[in-house]
Short mmCIF file of C-alpha atoms in Angstrom, two decimals:
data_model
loop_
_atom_site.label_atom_id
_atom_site.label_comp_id
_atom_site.label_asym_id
_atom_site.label_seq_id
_atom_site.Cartn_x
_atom_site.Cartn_y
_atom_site.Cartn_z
CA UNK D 207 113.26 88.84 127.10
CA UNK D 208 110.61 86.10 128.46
CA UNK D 209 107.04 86.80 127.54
CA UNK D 210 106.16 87.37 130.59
CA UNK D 211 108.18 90.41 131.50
CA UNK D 212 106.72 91.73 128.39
CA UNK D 213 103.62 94.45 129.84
CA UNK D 214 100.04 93.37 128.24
CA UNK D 215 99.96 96.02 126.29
CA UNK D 216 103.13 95.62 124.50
CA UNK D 217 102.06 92.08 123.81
CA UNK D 218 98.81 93.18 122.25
CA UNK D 219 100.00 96.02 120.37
CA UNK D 220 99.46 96.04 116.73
CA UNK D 221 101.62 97.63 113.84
CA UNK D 222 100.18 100.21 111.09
CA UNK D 223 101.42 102.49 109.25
CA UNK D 224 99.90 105.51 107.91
CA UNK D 225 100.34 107.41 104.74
CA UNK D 226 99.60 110.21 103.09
CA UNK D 227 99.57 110.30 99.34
CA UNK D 228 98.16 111.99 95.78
CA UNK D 229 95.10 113.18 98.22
CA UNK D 230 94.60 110.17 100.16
CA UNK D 231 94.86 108.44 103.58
CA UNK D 232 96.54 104.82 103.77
CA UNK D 233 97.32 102.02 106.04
CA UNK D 234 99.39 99.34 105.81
CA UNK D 235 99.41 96.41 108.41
CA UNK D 236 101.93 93.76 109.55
CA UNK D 237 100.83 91.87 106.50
CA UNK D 238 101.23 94.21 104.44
CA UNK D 239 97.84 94.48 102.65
CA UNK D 240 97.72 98.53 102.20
CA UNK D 241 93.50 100.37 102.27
CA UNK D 242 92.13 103.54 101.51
CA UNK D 243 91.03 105.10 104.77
CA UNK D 244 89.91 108.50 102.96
CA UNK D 245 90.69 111.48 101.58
CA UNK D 246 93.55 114.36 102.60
CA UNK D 247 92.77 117.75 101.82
CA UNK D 248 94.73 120.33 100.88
CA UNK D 249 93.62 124.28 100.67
CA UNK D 250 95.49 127.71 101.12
CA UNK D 251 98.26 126.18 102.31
CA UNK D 252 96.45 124.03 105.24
CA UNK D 253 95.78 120.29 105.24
CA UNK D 254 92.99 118.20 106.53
CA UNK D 255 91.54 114.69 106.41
CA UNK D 256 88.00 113.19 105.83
CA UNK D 257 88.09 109.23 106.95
CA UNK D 258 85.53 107.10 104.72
CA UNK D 259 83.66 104.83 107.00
CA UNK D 260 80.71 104.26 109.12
CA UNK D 261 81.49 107.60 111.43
CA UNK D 262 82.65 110.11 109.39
CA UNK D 263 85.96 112.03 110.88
CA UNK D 264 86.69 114.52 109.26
CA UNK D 265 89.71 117.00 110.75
CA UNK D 266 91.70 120.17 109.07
CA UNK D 267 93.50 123.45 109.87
CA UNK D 268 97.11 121.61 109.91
CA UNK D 269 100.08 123.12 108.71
CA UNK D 270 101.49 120.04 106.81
CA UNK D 271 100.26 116.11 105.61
CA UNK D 272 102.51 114.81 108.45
CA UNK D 273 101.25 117.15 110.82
CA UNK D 274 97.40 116.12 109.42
CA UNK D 275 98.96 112.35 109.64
CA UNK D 276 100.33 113.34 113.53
CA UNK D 277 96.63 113.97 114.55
CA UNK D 278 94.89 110.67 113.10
CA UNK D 279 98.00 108.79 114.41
CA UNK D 280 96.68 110.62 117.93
CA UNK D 281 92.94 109.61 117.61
CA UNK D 282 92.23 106.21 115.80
CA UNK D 283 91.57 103.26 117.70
CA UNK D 284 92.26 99.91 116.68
CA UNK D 285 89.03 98.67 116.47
CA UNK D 286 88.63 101.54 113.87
CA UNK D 287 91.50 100.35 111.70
CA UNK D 288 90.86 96.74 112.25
CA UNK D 289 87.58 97.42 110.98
CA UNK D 290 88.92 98.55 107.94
CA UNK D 291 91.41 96.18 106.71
CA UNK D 292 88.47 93.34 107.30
CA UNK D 293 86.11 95.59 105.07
CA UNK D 294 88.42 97.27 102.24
CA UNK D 295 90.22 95.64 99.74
CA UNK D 296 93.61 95.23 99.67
CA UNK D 297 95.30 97.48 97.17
CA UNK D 298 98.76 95.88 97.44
CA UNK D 299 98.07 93.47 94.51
CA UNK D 300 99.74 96.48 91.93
CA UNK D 301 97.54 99.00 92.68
CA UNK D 302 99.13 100.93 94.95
CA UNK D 303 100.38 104.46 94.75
CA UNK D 304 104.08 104.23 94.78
CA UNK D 305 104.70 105.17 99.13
CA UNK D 306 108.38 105.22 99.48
CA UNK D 307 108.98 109.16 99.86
CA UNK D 308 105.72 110.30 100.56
CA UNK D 309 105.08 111.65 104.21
CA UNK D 310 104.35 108.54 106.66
CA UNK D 311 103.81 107.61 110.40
CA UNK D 312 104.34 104.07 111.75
CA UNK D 313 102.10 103.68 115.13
CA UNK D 314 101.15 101.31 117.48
CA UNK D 315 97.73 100.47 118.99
CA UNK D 316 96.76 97.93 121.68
CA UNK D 317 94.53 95.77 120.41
CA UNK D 318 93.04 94.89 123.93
CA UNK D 319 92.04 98.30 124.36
CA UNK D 320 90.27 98.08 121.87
CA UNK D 321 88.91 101.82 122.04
CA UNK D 322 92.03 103.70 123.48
CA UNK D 323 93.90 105.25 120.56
CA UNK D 324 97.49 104.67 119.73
CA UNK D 325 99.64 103.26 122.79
CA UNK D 326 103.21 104.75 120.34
CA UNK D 327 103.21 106.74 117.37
CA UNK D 328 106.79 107.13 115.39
CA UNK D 329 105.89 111.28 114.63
#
C-alpha cells in the first residue's frame, strides 16, 4: 500500500507494550528498551496502579492485572510514555523481570496527537 493511502494517524502511530509484573507497570517500545512506569497493586482480590512520574495517576478497583492494564492502555497519551522512555533507564541490559507469560497489552498511540490516548489497544 503507497504511503499515501496510509491515514495520518496510522502513519504516526507508535508501538508500546505494556506489562504487568512482580508488582510493577512496564513498557517496552519499538526498540525495545523496557521502563518502570510504577507500581500495580494488588488487595482483597482487586488490582490497581500508581504511575511514577511528574502527575501522579493512580487508578484501582479492577478485577484482574489485565483488566488494571485495559484501563492505562485506555488513558495514557503518548506524550506521557514518550516522556518516560527519554527520562528512565532502560532496564533491558539484564535487568529485566523475565515478561514472557505475565499479563500484557500491546497498544498504539498517535504520536501527532500528542495528548489523545491510545488510537488501538490489543485488550
Amino acid at each position: 500500500m503507497p504511503a499515501s493511502s496510509i491515514s495520518p494517524a496510522a502513519r504516526a502511530a507508535q508501538s508500546f507494550t505494556l506489562y504487568a509484573a512482580n508488582g510493577r507497570v512496564y513498557a517496552s517500545n519499538v526498540r525495545d528498551k523496557l521502563i518502570d512506569l510504577g507500581e500495580l497493586k494488588a488487595s482483597q482480590g482487586q488490582y490497581g496502579y500508581a504511575l511514577d512520574g511528574g502527575d501522579h495517576v493512580e487508578r484501582s478497583g479492577f478485577p484482574s492485572a489485565e483488566d488494571a492494564l485495559a484501563d492505562l492502555a485506555s488513558t495514557v497519551t503518548f506524550l506521557y510514555l514518550d516522556g518516560q522512555f527519554t527520562a528512565l533507564e532502560d532496564l533491558s541490559d539484564g535487568r529485566s523481570p523475565d515478561l514472557a507469560d505475565v499479563p500484557q497489552i500491546q497498544i498504539n498511540l498517535d504520536a501527532l496527537g500528542h495528548g489523545e490516548p491510545a488510537i488501538a489497544a490489543d485488550v
